[in-house]
mmCIF file of C-alpha atoms in Angstrom:
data_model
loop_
_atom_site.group_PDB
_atom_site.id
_atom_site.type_symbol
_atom_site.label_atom_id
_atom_site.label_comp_id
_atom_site.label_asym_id
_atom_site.label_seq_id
_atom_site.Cartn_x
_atom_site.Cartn_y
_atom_site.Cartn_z
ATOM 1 C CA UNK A 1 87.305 0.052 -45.836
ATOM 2 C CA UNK A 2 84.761 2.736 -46.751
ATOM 3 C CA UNK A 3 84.478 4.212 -43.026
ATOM 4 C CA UNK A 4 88.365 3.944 -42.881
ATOM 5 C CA UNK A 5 88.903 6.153 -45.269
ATOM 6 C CA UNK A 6 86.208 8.327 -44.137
ATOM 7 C CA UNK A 7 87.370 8.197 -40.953
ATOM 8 C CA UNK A 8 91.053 9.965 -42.025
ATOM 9 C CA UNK A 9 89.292 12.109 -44.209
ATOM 10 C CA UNK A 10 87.735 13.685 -41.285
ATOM 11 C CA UNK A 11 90.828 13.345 -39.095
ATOM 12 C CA UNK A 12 93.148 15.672 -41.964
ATOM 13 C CA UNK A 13 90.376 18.159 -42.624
ATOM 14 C CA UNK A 14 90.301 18.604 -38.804
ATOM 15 C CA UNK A 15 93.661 18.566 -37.983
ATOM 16 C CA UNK A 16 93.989 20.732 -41.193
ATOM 17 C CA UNK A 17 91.317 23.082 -39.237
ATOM 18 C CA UNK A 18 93.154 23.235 -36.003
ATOM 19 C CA UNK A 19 96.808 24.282 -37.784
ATOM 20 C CA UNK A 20 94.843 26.853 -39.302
ATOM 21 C CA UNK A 21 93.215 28.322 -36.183
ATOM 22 C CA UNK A 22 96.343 27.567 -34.097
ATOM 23 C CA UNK A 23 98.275 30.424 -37.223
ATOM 24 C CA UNK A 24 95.251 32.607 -37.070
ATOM 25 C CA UNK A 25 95.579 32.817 -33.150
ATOM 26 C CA UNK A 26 99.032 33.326 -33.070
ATOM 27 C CA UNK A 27 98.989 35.945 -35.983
ATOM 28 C CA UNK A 28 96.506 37.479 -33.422
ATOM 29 C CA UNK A 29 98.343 37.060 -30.939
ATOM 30 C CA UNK A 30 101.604 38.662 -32.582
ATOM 31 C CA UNK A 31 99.492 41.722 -33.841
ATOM 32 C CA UNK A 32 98.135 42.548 -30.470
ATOM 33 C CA UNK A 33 101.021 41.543 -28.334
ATOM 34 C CA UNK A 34 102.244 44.428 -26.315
ATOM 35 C CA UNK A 35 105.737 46.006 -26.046
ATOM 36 C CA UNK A 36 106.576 43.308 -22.890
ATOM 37 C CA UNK A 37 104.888 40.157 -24.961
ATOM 38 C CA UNK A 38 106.492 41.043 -28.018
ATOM 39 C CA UNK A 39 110.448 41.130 -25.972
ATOM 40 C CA UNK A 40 109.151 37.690 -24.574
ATOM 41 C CA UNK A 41 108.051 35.896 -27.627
ATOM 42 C CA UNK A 42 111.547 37.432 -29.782
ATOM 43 C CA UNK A 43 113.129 35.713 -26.572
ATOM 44 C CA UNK A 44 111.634 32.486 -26.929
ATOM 45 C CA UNK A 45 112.172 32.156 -30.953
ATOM 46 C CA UNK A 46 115.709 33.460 -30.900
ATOM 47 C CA UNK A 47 116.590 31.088 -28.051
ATOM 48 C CA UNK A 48 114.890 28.014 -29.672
ATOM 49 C CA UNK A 49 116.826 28.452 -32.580
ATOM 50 C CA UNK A 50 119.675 28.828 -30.482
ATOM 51 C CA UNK A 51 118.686 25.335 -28.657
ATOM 52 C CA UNK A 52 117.813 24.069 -32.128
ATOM 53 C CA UNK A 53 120.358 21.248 -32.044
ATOM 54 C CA UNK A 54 120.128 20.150 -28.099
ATOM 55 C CA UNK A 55 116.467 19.803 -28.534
ATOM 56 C CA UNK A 56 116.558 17.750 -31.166
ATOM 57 C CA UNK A 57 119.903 15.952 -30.369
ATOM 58 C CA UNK A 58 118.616 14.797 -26.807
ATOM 59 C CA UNK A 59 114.890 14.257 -28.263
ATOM 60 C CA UNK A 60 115.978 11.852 -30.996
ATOM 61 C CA UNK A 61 118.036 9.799 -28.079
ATOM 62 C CA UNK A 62 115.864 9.615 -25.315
ATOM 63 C CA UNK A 63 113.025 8.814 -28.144
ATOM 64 C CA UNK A 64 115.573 6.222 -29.448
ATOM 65 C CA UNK A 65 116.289 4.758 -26.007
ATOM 66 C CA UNK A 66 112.658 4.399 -25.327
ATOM 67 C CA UNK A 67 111.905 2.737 -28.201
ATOM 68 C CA UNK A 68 114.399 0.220 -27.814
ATOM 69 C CA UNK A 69 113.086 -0.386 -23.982
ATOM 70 C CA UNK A 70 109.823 -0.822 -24.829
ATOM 71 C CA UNK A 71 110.696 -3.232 -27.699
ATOM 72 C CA UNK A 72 113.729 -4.927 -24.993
ATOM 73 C CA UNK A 73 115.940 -5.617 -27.650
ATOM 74 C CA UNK A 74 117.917 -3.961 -29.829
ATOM 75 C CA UNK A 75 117.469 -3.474 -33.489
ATOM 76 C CA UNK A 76 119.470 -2.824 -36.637
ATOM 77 C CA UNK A 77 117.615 0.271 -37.458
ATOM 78 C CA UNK A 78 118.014 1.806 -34.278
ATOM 79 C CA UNK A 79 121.811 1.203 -34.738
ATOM 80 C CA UNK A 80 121.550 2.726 -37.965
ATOM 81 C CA UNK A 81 119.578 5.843 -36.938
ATOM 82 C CA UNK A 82 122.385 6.610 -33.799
ATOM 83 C CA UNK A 83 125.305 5.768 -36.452
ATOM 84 C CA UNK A 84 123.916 9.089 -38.491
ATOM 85 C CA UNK A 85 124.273 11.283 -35.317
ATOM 86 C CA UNK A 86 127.973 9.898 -34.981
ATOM 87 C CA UNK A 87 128.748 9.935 -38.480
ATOM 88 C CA UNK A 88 129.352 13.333 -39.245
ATOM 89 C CA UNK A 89 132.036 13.265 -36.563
ATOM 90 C CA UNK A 90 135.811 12.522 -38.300
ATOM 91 C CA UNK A 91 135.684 8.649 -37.588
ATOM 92 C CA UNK A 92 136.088 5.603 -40.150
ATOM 93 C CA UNK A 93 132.838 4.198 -40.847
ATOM 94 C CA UNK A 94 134.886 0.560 -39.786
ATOM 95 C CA UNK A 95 135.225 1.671 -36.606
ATOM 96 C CA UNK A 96 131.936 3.009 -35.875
ATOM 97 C CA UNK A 97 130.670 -0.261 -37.406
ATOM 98 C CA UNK A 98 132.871 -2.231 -34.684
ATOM 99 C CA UNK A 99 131.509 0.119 -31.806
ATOM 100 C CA UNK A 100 128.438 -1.234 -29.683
ATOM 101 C CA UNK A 101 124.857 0.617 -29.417
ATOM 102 C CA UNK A 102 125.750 1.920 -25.764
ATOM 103 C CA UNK A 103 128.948 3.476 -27.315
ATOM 104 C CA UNK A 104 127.341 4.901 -29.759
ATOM 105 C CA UNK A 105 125.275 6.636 -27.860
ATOM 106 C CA UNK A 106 127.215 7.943 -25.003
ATOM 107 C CA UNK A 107 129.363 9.458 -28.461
ATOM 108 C CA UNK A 108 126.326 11.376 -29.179
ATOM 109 C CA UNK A 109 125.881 12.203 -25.888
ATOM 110 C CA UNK A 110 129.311 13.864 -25.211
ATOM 111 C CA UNK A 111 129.061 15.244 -28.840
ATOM 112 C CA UNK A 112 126.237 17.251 -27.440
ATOM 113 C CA UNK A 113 127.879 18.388 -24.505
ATOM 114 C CA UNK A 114 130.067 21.873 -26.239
ATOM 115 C CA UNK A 115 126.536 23.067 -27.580
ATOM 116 C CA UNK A 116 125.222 22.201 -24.396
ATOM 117 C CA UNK A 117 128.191 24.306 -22.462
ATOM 118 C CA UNK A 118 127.562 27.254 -25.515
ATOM 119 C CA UNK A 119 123.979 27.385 -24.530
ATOM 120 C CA UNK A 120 124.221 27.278 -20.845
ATOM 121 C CA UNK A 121 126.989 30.158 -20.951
ATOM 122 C CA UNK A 122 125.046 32.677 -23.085
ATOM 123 C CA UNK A 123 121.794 31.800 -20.979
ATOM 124 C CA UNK A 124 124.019 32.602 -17.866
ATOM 125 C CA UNK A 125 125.037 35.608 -19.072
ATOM 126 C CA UNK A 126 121.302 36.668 -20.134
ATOM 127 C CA UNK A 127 120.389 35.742 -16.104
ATOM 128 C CA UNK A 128 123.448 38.417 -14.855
ATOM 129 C CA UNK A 129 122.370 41.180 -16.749
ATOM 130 C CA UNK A 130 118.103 40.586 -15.880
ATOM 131 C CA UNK A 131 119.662 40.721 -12.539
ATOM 132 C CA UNK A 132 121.603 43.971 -12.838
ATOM 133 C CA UNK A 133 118.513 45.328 -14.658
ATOM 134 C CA UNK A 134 116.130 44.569 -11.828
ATOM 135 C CA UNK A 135 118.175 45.939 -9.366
ATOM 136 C CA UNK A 136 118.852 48.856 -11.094
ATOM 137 C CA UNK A 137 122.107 48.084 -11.387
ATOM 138 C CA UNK A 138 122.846 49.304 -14.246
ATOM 139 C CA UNK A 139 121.197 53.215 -13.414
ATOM 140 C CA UNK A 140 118.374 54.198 -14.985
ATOM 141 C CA UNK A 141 117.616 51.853 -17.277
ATOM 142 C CA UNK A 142 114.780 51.839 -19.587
ATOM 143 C CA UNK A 143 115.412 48.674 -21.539
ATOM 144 C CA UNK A 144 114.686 46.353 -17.805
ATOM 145 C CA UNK A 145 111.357 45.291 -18.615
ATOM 146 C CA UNK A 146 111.966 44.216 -21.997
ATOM 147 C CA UNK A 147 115.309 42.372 -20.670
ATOM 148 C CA UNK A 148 113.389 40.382 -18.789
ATOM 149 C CA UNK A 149 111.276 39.115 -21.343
ATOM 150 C CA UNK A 150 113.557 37.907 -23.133
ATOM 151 C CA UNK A 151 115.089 36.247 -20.344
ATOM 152 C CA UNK A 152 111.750 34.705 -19.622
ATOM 153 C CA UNK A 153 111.264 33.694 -23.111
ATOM 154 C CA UNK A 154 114.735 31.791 -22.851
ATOM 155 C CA UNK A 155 113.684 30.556 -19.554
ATOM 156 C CA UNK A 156 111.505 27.703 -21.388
ATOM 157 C CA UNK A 157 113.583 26.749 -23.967
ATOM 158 C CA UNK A 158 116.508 26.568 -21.183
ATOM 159 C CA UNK A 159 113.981 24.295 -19.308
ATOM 160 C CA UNK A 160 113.117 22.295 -22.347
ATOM 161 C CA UNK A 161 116.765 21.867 -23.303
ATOM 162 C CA UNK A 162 116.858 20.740 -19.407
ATOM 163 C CA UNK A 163 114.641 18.315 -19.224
ATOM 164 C CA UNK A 164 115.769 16.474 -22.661
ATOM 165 C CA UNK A 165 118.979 16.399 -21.253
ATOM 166 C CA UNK A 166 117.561 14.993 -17.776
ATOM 167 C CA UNK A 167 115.109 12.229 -19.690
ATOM 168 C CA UNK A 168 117.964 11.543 -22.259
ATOM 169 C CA UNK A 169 120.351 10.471 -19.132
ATOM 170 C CA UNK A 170 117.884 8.991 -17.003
ATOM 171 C CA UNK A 171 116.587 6.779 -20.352
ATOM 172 C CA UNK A 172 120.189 5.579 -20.914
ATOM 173 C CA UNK A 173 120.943 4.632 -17.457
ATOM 174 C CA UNK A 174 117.621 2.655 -17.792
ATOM 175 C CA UNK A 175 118.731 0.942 -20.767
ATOM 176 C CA UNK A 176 122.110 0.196 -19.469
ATOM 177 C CA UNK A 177 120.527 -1.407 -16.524
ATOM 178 C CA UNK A 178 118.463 -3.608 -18.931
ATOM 179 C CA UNK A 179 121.828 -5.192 -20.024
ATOM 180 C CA UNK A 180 120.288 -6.202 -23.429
ATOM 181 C CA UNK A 181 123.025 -8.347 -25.880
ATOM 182 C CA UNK A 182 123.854 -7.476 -29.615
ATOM 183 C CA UNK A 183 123.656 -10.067 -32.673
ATOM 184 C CA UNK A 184 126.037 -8.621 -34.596
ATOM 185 C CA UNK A 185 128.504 -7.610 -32.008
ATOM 186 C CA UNK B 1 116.550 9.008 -10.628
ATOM 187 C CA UNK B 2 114.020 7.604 -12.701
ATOM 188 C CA UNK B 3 111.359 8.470 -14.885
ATOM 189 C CA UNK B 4 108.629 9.463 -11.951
ATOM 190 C CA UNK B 5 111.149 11.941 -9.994
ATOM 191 C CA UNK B 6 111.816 13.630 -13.214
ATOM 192 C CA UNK B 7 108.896 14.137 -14.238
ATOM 193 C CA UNK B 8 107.684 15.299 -10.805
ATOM 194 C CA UNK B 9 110.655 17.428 -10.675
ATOM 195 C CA UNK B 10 109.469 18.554 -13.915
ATOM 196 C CA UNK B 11 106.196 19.737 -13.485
ATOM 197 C CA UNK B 12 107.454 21.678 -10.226
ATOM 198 C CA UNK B 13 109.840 23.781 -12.368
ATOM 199 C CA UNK B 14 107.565 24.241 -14.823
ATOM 200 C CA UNK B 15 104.606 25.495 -12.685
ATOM 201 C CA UNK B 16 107.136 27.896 -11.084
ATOM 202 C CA UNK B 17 108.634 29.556 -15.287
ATOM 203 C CA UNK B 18 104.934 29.673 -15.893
ATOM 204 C CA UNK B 19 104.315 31.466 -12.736
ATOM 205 C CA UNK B 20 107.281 33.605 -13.179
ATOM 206 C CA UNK B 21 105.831 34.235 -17.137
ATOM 207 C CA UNK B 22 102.550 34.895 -15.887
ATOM 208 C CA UNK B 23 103.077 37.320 -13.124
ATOM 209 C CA UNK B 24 105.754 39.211 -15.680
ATOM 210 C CA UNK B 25 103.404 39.764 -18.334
ATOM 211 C CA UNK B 26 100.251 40.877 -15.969
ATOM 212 C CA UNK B 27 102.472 43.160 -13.686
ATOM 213 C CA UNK B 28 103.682 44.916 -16.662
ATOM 214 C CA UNK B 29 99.995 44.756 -18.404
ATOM 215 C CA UNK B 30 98.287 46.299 -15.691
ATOM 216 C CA UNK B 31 101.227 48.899 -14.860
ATOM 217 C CA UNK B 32 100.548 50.344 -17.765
ATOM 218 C CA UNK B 33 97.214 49.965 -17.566
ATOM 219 C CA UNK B 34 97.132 52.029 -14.520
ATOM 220 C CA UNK B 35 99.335 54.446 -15.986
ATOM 221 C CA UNK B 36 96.720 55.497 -18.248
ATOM 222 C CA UNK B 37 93.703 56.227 -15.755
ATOM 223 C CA UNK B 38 94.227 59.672 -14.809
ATOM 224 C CA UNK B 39 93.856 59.598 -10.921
ATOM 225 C CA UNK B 40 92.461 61.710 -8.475
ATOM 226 C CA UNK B 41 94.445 61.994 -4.857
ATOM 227 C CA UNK B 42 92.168 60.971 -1.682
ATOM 228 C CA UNK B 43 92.854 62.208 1.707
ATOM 229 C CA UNK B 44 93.408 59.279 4.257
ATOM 230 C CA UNK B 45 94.189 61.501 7.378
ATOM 231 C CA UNK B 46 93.656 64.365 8.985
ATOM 232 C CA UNK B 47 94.943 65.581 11.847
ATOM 233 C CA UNK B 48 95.736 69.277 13.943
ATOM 234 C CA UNK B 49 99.359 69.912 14.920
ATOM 235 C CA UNK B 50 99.176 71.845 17.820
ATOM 236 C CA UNK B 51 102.636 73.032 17.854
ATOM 237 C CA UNK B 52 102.898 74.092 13.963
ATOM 238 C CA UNK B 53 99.178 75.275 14.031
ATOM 239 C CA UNK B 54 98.570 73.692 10.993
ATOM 240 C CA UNK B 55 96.337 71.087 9.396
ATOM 241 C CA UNK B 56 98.199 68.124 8.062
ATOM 242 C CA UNK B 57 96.434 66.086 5.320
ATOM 243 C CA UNK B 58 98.102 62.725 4.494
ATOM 244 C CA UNK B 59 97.156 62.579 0.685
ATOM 245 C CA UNK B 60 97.110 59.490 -1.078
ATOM 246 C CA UNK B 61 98.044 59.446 -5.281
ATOM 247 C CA UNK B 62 96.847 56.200 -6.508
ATOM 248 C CA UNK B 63 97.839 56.949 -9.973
ATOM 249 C CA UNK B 64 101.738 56.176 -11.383
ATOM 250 C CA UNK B 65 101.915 60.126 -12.389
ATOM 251 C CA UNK B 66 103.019 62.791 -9.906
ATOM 252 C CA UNK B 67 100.959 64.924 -9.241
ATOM 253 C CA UNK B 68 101.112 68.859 -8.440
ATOM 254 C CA UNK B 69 98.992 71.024 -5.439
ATOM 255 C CA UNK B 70 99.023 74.411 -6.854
ATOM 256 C CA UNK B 71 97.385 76.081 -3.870
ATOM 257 C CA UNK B 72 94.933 75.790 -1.018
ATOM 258 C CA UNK B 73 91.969 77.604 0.945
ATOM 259 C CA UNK B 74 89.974 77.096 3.696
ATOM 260 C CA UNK B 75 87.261 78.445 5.643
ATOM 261 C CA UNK B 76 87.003 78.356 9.255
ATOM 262 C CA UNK B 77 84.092 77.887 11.114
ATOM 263 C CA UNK B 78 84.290 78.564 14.913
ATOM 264 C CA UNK B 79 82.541 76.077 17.334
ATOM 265 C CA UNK B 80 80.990 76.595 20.831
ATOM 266 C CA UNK B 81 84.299 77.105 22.478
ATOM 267 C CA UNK B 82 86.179 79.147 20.665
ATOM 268 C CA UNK B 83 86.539 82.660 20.917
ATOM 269 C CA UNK B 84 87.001 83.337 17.569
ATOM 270 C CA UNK B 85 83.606 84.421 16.491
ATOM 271 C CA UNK B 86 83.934 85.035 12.688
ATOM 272 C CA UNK B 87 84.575 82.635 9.650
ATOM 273 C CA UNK B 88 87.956 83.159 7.985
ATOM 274 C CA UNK B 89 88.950 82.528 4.433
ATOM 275 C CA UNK B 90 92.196 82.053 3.212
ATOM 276 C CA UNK B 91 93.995 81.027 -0.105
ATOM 277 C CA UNK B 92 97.593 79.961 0.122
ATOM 278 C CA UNK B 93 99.150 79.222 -3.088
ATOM 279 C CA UNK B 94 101.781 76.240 -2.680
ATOM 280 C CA UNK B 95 103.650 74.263 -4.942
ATOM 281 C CA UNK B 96 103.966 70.252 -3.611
ATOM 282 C CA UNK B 97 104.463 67.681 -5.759
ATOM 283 C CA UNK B 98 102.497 64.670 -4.824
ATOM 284 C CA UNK B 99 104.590 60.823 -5.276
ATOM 285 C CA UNK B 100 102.860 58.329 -7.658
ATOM 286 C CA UNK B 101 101.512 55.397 -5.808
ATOM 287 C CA UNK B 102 102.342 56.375 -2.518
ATOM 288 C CA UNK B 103 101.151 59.031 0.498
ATOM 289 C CA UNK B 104 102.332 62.334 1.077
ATOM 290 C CA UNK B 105 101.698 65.010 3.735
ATOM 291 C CA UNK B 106 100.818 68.357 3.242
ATOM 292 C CA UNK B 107 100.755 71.071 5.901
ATOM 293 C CA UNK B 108 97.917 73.547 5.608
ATOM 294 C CA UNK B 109 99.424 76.029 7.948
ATOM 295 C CA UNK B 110 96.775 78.361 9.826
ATOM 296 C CA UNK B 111 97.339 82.402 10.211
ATOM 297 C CA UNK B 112 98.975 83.431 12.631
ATOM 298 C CA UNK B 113 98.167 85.256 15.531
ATOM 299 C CA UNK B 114 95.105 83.463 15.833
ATOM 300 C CA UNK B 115 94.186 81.090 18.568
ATOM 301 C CA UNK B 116 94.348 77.080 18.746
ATOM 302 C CA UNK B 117 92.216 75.125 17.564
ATOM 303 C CA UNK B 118 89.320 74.056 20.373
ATOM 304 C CA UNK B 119 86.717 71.107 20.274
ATOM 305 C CA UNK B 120 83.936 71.632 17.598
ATOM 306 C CA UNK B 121 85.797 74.214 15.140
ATOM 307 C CA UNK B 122 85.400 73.267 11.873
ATOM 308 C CA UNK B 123 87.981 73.468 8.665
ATOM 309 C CA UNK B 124 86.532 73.290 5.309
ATOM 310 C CA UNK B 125 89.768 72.622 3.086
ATOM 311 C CA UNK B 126 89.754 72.801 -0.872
ATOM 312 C CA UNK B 127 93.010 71.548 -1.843
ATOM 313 C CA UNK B 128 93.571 72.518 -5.884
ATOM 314 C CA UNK B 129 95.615 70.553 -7.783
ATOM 315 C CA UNK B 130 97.031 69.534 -11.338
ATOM 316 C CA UNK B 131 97.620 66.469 -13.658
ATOM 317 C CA UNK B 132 100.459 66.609 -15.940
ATOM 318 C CA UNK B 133 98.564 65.446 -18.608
ATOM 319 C CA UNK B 134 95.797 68.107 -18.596
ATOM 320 C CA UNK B 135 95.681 71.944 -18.509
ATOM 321 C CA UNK B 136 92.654 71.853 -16.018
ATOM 322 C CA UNK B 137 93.085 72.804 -12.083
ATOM 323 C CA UNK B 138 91.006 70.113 -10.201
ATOM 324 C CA UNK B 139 89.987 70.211 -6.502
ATOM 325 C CA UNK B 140 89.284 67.799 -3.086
ATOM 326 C CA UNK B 141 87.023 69.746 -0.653
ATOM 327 C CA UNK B 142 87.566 68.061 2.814
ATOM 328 C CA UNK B 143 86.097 69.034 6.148
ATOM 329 C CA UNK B 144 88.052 68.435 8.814
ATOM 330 C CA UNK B 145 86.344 68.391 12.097
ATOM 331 C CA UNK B 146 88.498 69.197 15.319
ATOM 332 C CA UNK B 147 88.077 66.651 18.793
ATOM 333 C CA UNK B 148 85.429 64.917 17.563
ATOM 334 C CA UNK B 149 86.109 61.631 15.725
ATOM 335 C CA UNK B 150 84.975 61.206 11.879
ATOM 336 C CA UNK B 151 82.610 57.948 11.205
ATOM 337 C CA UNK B 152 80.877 57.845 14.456
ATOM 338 C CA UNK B 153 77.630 57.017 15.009
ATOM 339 C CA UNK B 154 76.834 59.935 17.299
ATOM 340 C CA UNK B 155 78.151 62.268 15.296
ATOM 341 C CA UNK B 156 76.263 61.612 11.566
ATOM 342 C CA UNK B 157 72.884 62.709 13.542
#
């Protein structure tokens, strides 16, 4: 018991350690960034917060969906946890209680899709005018460079928000082809 | 799809934003890098048009300013075949700009009247010139050597 707790002693003061150097780094990093840097990391902030919800929308499912095919059956908590996501949507709670796990999700799923469409459009729309500013498109324009950092910085959250999607879809599929029964259905 | 073509597919599109990140942020870094070193032209060629009877001198500007040739001398040295048997010295005072990061030719034209250039003359060219970011006039002596071909063997004896 002794070297247990010693043991995650040591693990919080280094993980402590490493949050600490991973702020001091960045701070660094933020202080010495150049003009270019700078336009990419505002890109990348601004456009996670943008992605905020599809991030974590198609994280919590496809982490949801794994669970439940890893465990191969599916539990009351995991119903529970989905039946937030749905909840704030303007059904009765009976009927949600009557719908099945799949339903449920593909609910969430298609909930997700307007931010989804929201996100893609204004990420579009970023990709047109990087293009107009590297082809100098738009005449002399100073602000190019700095365009396209931004555009790169929304890049990766576009491909994060992709690939959720993507493991999210491919997860469910997966579980549908498990064809796993409900208790309490 | 499953689970190992997306994450193959993935990894592919991820190499390729970091690439694209990567080569974003070091072509801008070292453009303005470069920017900063004030650079001094070379000359990559030199050649005699017979028909202008002038010197051209294909100047290269490494640096991403312009640069300006104020004016240019030379002094001519005749070789075993010519006839002209005394140096000349001239100053022209010219006013090219030279492109950032790219070659440009200037003509140093010789006087007139005088006669073609034959096999062994020599030209000893100072080209002056300015950088934008400095009051000083700097200068590129070249010696251009007519018929005989620079960097050969035979010829550094």
């Amino acid at each position: 018991m002794n070297f247990e707790r010693f043991a995650w002693w040591l693990f919080w003061f280094s993980f402590g350690l490493i949050i600490l150097i991973l702020f001091y780094g960045l701070t660094i990093l933020f202080i010495t960034s150049t003009s270019v840097e700078l336009a990419f990391i505002l890109g990348l902030i601004s456009s996670l917060l943008m992605a905020n919800k599809l991030l974590f929308g198609y994280g919590s499912i496809a982490n949801l969906l794994d669970n439940v095919i890893s465990l191969n059956e599916i539990k009351e908590e995991h119903k529970d946890k989905i039946k937030e996501n749905v909840n704030k949507r303007f059904i009765p709670l009976e009927q949600i209680e009557k719908f099945s796990f799949a339903t449920l999700i593909s609910i969430a799923l298609k909930d997700l899709d307007y931010y989804r469409y929201a996100y893609y459009s204004v990420y579009m729309l970023l990709v047109v005018i990087t293009i107009l500013a590297k082809f100098n498109l738009l005449g002399e324009f100073v602000l190019g460079k700095y365009i396209e950092g931004v555009f790169w910085g929304a890049t990766i959250t576009t491909f994060f928000v992709w690939g959720l999607e993507q493991l999210a879809k491919v997860s469910f599929t997966e579980f549908l082809n498990l064809n796993l029964s409900e208790e309490n259905k | 799809m499953n689970r190992v073509i997306l994450f193959f597919i993935t990894s592919l599109i991820a190499l390729m934003i970091g690439w694209g990140v990567g080569g974003y942020i070091t072509y801008n870094k070292t453009i303005e890098t470069v920017g900063k070193i004030p650079a001094s032209p070379i000359i990559v060629k030199s050649y005699y048009d017979k028909e202008k009877h002038a010197v051209i001198f294909s100047f290269f500007n490494p640096g991403t300013l312009p640069l300006n040739v104020v004016s240019q001398s030379f002094v001519f040295k005749p070789g075993k075949e010519s006839k002209e048997k005394s140096y000349q010295v001239e100053n022209i005072p010219v006013n090219i700009p030279l492109i950032p990061l790219g070659i440009t030719a200037v003509a140093l034209k010789l006087k007139k009247g005088t006669e073609e250039l034959k096999n062994g003359d020599v030209i000893m060219a100072t080209i002056y010139y300015t950088h934008p970011l400095s009051k000083d006039v700097y200068s590129i002596a070249h010696r251009f050597e007519y018929g005989i071909k620079k960097n050969s063997p035979s010829n550094k004896k």
